[in-house]
Coordinates of C-alpha atoms and ligand atoms in Angstrom, one line a residue:
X1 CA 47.4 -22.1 15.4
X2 CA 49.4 -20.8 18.5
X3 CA 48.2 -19.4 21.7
X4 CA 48.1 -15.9 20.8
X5 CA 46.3 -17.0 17.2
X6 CA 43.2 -18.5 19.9
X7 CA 43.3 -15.4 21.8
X8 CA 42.9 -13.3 18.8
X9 CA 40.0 -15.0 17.6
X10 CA 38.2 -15.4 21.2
X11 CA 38.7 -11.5 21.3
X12 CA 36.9 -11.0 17.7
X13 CA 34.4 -13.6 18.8
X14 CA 33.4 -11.8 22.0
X15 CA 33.7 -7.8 20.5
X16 CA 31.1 -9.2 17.6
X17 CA 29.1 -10.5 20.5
X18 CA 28.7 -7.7 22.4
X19 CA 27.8 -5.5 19.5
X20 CA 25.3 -7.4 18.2
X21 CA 23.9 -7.3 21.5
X22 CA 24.2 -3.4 22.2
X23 CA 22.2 -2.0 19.2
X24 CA 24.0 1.6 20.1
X25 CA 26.6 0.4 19.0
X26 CA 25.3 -0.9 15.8
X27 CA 24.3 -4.1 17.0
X28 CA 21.1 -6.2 15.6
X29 CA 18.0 -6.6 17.3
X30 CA 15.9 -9.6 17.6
X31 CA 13.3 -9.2 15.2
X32 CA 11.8 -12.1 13.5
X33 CA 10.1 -14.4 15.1
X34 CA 8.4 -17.9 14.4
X35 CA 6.7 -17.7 17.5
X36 CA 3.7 -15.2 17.9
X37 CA 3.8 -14.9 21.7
X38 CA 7.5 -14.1 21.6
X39 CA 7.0 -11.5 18.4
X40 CA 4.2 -9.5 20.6
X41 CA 6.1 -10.0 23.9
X42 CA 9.5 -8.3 22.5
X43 CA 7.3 -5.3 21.2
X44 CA 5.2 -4.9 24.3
X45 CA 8.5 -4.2 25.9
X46 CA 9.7 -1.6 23.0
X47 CA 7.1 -0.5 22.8
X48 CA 6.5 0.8 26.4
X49 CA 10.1 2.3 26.2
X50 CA 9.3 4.1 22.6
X51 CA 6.9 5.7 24.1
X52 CA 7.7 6.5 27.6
X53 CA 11.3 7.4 26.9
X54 CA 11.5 8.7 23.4
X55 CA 9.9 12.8 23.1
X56 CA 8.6 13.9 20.3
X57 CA 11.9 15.3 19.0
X58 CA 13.8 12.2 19.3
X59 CA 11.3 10.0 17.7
X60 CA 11.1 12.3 14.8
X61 CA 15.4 12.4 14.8
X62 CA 15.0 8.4 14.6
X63 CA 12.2 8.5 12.0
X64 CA 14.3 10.8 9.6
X65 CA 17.4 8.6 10.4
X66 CA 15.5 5.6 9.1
X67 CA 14.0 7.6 5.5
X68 CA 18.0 8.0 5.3
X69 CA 18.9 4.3 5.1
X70 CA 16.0 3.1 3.4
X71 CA 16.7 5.9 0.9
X72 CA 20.1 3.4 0.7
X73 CA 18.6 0.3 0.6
X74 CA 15.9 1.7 -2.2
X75 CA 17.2 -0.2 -5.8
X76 CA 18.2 -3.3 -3.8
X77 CA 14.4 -3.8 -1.6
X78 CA 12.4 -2.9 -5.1
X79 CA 15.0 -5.9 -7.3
X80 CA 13.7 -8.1 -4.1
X81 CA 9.8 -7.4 -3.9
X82 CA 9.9 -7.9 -7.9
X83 CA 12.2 -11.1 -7.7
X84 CA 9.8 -12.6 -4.4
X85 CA 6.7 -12.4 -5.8
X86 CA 7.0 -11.8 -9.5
X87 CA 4.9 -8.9 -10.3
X88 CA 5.5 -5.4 -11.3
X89 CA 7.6 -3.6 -12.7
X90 CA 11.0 -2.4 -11.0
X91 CA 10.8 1.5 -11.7
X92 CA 7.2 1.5 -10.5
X93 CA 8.5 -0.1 -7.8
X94 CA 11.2 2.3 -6.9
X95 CA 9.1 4.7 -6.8
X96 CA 6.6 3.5 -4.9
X97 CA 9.3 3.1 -2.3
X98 CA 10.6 6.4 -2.3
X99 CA 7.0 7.4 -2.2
X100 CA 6.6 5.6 1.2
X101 CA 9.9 6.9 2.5
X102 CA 9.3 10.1 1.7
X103 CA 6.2 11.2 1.8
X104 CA 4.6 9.1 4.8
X105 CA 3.9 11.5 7.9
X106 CA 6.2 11.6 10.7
X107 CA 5.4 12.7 14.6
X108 CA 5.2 16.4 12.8
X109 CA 1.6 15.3 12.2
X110 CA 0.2 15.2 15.3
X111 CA -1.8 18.2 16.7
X112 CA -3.2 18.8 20.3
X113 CA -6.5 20.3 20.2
X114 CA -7.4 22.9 23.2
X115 CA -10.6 24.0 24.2
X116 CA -10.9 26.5 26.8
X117 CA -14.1 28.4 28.9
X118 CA -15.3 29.1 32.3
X119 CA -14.6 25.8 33.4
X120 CA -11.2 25.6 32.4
X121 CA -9.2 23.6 30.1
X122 CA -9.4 20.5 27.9
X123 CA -6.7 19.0 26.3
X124 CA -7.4 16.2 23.5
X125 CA -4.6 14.1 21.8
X126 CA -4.3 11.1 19.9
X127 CA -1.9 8.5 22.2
X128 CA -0.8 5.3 20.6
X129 CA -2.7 1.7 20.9
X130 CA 0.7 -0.2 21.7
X131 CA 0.8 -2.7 20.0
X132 CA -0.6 -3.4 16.0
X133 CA -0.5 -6.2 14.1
X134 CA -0.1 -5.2 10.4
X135 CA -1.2 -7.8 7.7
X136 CA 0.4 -7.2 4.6
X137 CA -0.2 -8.0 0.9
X138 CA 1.6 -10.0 -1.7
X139 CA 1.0 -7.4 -4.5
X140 CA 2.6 -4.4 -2.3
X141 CA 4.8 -5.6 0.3
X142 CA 7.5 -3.5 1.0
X143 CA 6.2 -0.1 0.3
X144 CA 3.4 -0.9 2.7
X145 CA 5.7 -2.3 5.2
X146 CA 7.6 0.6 4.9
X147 CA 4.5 3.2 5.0
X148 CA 3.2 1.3 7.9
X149 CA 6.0 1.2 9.9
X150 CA 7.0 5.2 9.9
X151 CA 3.2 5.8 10.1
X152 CA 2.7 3.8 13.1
X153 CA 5.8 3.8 15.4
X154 CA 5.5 7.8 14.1
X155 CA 2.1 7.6 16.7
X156 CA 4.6 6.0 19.6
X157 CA 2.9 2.2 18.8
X158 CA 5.0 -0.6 18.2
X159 CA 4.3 -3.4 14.9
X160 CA 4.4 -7.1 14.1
X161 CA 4.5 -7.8 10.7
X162 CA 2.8 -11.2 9.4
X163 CA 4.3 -11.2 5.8
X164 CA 2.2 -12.5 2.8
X165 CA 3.7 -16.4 2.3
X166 CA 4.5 -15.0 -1.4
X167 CA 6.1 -12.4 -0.6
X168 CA 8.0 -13.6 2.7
X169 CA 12.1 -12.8 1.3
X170 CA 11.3 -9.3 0.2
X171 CA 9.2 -8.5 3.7
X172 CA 11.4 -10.2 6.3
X173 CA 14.3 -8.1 4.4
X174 CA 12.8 -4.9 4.8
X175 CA 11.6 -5.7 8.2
X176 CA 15.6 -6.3 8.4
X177 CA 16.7 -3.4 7.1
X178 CA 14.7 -1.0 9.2
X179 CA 16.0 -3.0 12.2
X180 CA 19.5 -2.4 10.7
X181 CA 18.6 1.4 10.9
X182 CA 16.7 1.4 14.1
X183 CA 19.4 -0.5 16.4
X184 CA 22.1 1.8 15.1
X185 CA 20.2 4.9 16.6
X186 CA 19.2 3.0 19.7
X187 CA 15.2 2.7 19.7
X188 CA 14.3 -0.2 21.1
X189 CA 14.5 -3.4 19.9
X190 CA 11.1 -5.4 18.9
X191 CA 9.9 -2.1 18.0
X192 CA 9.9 -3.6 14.4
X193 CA 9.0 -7.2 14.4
X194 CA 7.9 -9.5 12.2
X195 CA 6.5 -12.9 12.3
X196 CA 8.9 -15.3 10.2
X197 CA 6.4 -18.8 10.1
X198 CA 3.6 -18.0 8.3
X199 CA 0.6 -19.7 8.3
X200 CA -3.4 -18.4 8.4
X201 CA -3.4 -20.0 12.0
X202 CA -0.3 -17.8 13.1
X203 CA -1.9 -14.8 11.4
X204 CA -5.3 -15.8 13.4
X205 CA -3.1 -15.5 16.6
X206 CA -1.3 -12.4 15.9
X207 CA -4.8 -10.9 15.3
X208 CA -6.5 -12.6 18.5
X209 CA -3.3 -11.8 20.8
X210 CA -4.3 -10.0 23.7
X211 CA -1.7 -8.2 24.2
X212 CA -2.2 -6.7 20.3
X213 CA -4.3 -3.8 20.5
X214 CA -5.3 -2.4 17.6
X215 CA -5.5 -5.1 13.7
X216 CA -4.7 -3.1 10.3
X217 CA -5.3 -5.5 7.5
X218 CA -4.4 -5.1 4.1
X219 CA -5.3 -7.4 1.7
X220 CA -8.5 -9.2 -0.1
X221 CA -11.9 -9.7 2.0
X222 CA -10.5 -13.1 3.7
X223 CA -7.9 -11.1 5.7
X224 CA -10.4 -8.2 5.8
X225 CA -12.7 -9.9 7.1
X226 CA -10.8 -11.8 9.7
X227 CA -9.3 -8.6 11.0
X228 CA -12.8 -7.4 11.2
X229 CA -13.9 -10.9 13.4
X230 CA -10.8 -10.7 15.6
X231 CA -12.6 -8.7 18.2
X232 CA -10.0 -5.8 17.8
X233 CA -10.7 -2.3 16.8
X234 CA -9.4 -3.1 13.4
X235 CA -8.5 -1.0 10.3
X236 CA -9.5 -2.6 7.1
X237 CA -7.8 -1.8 3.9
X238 CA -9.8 -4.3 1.4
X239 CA -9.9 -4.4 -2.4
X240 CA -11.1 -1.8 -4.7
X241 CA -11.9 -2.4 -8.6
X242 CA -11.8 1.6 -10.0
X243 CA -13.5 2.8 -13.2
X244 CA -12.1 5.7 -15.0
X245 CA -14.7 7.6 -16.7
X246 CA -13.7 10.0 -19.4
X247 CA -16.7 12.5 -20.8
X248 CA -16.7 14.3 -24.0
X249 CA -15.6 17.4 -22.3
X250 CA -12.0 16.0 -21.3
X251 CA -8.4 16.8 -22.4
X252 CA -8.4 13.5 -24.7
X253 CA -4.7 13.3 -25.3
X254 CA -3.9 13.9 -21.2
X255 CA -6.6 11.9 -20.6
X256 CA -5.5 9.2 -22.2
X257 CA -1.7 9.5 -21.3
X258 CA -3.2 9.9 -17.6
X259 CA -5.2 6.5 -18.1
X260 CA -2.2 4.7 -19.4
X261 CA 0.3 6.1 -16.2
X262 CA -2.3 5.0 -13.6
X263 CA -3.3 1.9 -15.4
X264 CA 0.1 0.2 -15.8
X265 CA 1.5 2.2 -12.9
X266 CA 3.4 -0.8 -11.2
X267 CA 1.6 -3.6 -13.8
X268 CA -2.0 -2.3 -12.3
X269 CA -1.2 -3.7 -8.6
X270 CA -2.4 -0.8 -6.4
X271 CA -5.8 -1.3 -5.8
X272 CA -6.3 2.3 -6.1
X273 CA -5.1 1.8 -10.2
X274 CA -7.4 2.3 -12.7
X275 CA -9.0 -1.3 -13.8
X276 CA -12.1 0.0 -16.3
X277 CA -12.3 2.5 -18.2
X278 CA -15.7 4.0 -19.6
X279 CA -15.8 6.2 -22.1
X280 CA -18.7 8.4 -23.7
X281 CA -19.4 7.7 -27.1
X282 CA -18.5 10.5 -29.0
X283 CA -15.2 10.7 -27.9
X284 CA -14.5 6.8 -27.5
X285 CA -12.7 6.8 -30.7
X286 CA -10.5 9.6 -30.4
X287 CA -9.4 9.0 -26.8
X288 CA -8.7 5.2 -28.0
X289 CA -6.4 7.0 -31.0
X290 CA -4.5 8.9 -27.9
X291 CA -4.0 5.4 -26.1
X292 CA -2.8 3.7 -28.9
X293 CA -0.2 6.3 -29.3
X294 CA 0.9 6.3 -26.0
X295 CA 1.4 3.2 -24.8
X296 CA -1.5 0.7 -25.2
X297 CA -2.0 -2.1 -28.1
X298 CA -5.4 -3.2 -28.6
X299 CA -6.4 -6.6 -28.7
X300 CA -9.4 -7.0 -31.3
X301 CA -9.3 -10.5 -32.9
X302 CA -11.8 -12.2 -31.7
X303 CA -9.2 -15.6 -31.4
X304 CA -6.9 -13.4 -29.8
X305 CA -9.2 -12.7 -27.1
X306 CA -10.5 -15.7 -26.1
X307 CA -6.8 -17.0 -25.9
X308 CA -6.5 -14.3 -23.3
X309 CA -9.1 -15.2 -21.2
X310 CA -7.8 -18.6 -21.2
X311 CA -4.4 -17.6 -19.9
X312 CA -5.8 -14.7 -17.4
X313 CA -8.6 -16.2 -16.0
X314 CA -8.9 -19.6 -13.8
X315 CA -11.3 -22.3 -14.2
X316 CA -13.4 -20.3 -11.5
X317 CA -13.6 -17.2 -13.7
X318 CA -11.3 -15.5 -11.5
X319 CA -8.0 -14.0 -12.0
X320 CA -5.0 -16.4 -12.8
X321 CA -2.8 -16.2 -10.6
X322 CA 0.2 -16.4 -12.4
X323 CA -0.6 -13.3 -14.6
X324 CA -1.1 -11.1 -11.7
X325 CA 1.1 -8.1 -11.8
X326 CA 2.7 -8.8 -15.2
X327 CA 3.9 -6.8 -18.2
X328 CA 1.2 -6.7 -20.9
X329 CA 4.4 -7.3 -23.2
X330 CA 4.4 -10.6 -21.3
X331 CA 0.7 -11.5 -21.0
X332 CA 0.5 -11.0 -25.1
X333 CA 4.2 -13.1 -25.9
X334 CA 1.8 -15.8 -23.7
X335 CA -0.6 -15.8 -27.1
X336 CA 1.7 -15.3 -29.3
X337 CA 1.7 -11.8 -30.2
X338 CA 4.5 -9.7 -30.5
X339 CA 4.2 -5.9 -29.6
X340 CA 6.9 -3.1 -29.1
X341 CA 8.6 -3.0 -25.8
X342 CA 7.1 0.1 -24.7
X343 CA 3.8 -0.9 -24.5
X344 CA 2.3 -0.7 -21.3
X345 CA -1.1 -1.5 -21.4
X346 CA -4.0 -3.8 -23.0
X347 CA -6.8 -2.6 -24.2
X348 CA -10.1 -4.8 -25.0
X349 CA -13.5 -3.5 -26.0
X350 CA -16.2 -5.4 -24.0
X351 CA -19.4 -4.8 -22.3
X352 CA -20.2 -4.3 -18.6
X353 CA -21.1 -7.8 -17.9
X354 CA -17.4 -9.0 -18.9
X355 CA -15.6 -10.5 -16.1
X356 CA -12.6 -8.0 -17.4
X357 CA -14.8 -5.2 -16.4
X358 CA -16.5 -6.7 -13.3
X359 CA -13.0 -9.0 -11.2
X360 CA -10.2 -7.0 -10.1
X361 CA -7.4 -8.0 -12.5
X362 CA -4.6 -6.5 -10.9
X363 CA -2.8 -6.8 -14.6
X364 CA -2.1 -4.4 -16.7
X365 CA -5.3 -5.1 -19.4
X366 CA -7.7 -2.2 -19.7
X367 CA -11.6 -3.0 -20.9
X368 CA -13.0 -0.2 -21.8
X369 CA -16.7 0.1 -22.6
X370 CA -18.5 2.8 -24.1
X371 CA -21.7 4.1 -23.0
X372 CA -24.2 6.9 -24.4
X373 CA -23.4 10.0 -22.4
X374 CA -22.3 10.6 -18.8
X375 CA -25.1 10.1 -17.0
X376 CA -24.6 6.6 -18.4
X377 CA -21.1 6.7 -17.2
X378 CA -21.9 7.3 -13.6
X379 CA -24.5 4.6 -13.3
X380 CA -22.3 2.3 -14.4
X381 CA -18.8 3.4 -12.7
X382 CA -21.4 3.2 -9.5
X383 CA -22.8 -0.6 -10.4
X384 CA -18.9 -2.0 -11.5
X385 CA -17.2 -0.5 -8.4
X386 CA -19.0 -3.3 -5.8
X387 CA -19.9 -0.8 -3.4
X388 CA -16.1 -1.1 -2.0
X389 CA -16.2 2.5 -1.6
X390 CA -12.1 2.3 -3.0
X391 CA -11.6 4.4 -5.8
X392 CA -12.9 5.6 -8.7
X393 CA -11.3 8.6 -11.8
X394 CA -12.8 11.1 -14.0
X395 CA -11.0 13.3 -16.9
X396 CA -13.7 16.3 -17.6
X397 CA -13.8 19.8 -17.5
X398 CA -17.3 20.0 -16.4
X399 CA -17.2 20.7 -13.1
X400 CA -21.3 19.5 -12.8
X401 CA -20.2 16.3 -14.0
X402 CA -17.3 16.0 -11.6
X403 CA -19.0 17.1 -8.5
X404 CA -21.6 14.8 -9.3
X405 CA -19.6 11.6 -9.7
X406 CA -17.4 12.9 -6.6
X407 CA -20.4 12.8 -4.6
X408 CA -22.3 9.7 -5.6
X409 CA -19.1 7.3 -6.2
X410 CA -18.8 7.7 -2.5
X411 CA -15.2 6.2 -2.9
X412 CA -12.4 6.9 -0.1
X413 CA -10.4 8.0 -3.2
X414 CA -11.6 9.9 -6.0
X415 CA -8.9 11.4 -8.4
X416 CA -10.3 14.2 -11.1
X417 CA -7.7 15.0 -14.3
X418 CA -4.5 12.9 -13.2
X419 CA -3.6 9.4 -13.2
X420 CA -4.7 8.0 -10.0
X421 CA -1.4 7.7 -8.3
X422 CA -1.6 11.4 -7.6
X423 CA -3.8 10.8 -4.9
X424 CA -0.9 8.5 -3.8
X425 CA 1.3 11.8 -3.2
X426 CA 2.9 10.9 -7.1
X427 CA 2.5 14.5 -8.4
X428 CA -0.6 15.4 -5.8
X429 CA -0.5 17.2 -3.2
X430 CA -0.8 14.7 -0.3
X431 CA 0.8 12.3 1.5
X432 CA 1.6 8.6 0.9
X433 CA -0.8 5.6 2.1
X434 CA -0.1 2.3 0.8
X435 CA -3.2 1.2 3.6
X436 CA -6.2 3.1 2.5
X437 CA -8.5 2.1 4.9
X438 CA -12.1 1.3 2.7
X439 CA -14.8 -0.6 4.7
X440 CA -13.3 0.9 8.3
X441 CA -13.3 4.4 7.2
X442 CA -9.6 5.5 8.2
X443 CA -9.3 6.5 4.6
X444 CA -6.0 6.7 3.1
X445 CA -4.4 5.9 6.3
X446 CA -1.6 8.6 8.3
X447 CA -0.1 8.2 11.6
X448 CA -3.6 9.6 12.9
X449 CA -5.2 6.6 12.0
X450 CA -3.0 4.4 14.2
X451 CA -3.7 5.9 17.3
X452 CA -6.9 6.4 19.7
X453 CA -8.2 9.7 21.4
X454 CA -7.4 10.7 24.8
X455 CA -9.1 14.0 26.7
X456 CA -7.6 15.3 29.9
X457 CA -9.3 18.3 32.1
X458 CA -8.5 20.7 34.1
X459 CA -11.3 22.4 36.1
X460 CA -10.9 26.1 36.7
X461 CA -7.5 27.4 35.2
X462 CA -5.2 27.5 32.3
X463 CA -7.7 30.1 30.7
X464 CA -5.9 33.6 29.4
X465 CA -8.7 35.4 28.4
Ligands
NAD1 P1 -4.5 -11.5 0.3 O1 -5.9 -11.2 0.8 O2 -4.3 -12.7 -0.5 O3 -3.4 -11.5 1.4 C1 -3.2 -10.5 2.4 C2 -2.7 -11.1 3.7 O4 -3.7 -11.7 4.4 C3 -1.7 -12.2 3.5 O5 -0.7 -12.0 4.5 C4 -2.5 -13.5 3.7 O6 -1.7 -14.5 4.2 C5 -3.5 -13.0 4.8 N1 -4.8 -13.6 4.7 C6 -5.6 -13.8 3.6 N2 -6.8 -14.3 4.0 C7 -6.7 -14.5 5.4 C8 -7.6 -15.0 6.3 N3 -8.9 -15.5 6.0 N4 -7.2 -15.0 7.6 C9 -6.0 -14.6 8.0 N5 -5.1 -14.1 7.1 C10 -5.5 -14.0 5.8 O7 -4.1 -10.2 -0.6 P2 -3.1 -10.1 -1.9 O8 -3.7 -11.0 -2.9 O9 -1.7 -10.3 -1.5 O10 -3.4 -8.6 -2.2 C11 -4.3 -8.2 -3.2 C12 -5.5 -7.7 -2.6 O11 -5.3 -6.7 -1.6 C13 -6.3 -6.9 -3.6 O12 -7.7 -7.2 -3.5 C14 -6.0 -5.5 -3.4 O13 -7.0 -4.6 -3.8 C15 -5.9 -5.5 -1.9 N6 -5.1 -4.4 -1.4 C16 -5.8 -3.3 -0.8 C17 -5.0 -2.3 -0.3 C18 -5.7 -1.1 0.4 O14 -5.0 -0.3 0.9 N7 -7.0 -1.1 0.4 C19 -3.7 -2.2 -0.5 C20 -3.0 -3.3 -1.2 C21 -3.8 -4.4 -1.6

């Protein structure tokens, strides 16, 4: 190597350098972190400049920049999440991506409201926290990364991820990738972080940070929970376990279509999926005849099922772990039962007191108990849904029956003649959470929920009238 060969490369060296340093120019920002002080402390600074120096107009440019590139990135992030954590299905999960890309609310949301009289004017609008930490789950990680992050920095806040440990790769890369897009169109760096050593006590921190203003938690009651005892206004999105009740005045063949969509939408992860189903007698058999065309075997040997409930259930009675999210192809080849590809569901008969009925599976197997008529269905949709106030499904045409259920369930979601990913924004009319906000009460959460209200006055003018 001569002279001019060591100049060469010192030239490359330093150009690389000072890219990676200028995100402007396409550069990469700093933006995982193994230590929590430095994670928060990089997006306290971002996010002071997000919001001080970025209008509306240019957040929403970088926002729709970003939808671009994920967009790009959609096929490769969905093969990740699948291969991290081993659950679900890849098409579900492509779509659940696009979902959050596409259909999660940008600055557009926001509206001022103005309130005028003899004393003048009042201005209220909702102004960002600063900074959040967002807890994320194992069973949905990158679409709620995603949803969270164009929700929230949408309300001028800034985030710090603290990844599920099974689910660290397929986080930490989307994380990436949205740093990828953010640097390139110059928003500040940190805006996005992430937390990169994982561990309850780091998570503890995040959550307890002072300089970490507002806790949205999504997972199980643990982290639920914890968010709730952080001493932080906190958004809690905690579990759900949905019935589906289907009267004898439904559409049985879309009913049971519908029921097989939302059940085994994404191997029955979402905790907004349908997990039992309940069905009025009269029509039990006939809906069962629609599901068995359409993508569900049932499992009736009595030998059968009580090999499955040693393979999907723990010594505890809870759900195995290792079963979680897969295909019910899979969960049968376990007990040695061989079923066409296509099927997508598995459906047992029990009774209400059957831990398939009363645990959150999150797997694609579908009890299904019959009960008398429908005001039998209710009472027992109302008993087997915990009080979580999630989500809960009815196929009927009787609109008494469906107002009634709407009412009681009380459920932040409640989905009437559709699988129940259309109140996900999949063919309904409504945009995409992936944090639906239970026990809290932010609902199915939108850049809204990530930000606090502010009221300014000014006595004695501003009035046209
Ligand atoms: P999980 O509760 O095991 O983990 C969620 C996150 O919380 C992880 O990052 C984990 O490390 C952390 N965590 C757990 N307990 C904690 C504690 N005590 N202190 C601090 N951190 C803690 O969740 P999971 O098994 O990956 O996800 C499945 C659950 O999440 C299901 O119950 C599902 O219904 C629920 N969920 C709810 C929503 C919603 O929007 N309501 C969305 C997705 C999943």
């Amino acid at each position: 190597m001569d002279q001019n060969d060591l100049a060469r490369i010192v030239r490359e060296v330093l150009a690389r350098l000072e890219k990676e340093m200028d995100p402007a120019r396409g550069g990469k920002c700093p933006h995982g972190f193994a230590d929590v002080d430095e994670a928060v402390e990089a997006s306290v600074s971002a996010q002071a400049t997000w919001h001080r120096d970025f209008n509306i107009e240019a957040k929403s440019k970088i926002i729709g920049g970003l939808r671009k590139d994920l967009l790009d990135h959609l096929e490769e992030l969905a093969r990740l999440a699948l291969e991290d954590t081993g659950m679900g299905r890849l098409d579900d999960k492509v779509l659940k991506k696009e979902l959050a890309i596409t259909k999660t609310p940008g600055p557009e949301y926001f509206t001022t409201k103005a309130v005028s009289g003899d004393n003048g004017l009042v201005l209220e609008e909702l102004a960002p926290f600063g900074v959040i930490a967002s807890i994320t789950p194992s069973t949905n990680p990158v679409a709620s990364v995603i949803n969270n992050t164009i929700a929230m920095i949408a309300g001028g806040n800034a985030v710090v991820f603290a990844p599920h440990p099974g689910a660290r790769r397929s986080t930490l890369r989307a994380v990436e990738v949205i740093n990828e897009s953010l640097a390139r169109q110059g928003a500040p760096c940190g805006l996005v972080a992430t937390l990169t050593a994982i561990s309850m006590e780091n998570v503890d921190k995040l959550m307890r940070h002072p300089k970490v203003r507002l806790v949205a938690a999504t997972g199980g009651p643990g982290v639920v929970h914890a968010a709730l005892s952080s001493g932080k206004p906190a958004i809690g999105a905690g579990p759900g376990n949905p019935p589906v009740v289907v009267d004898e005045t439904a559409h049985l063949r879309q009913a049971a279509i519908d029921v097989i969509l939302g059940c085994s939408f994404d191997n029955n992860l979402p905790c907004t999926s349908e997990k039992e189903l309940i069905a009025v007698n009269c029509i039990a058999d006939e809906l069962k005849k629609h599901m068995l065309e359409n993508g569900a075997h049932e499992l009736k040997a009595a030998s059968e099922i009580k090999r499955l409930r040693e393979l999907v259930f723990d010594d505890k009675g809870k759900p195995n772990k290792g079963c979680i999210g897969k295909d019910a192809t899979w969960l049968l080849k376990q007990i040695d039962v061989v079923v066409p590809a296509k099927t997508r569901v598995l459906l047992i008969e029990c009774d209400e007191e059957d831990p398939f009925v009363q645990e959150e599976m999150l797997m694609p197997v579908l009890p299904m108990v019959r009960v008398a008529d429908f005001a039998e269905a209710l009472a027992m949709a109302l008993r087997v849904e915990h009080g979580f106030r999630h989500s809960a499904a009815i196929h009927s045409t009787n609109i008494d029956n469906m107002s009634l259920m709407a009412r009681l369930m009380e459920t932040t979601i409640f989905t009437k003649n559709a699988p129940s990913y259309a109140s996900l924004g999949y063919g309904g009319d409504c945009p995409t959470a992936f944090t639906i906000a239970t026990s809290t009460g932010q609902g199915p959460t939108t850049p809204l929920s990530f930000c606090r209200l502010r009221r300014c006055t000014l006595h004695g003018a501003f009035r046209i009238i």
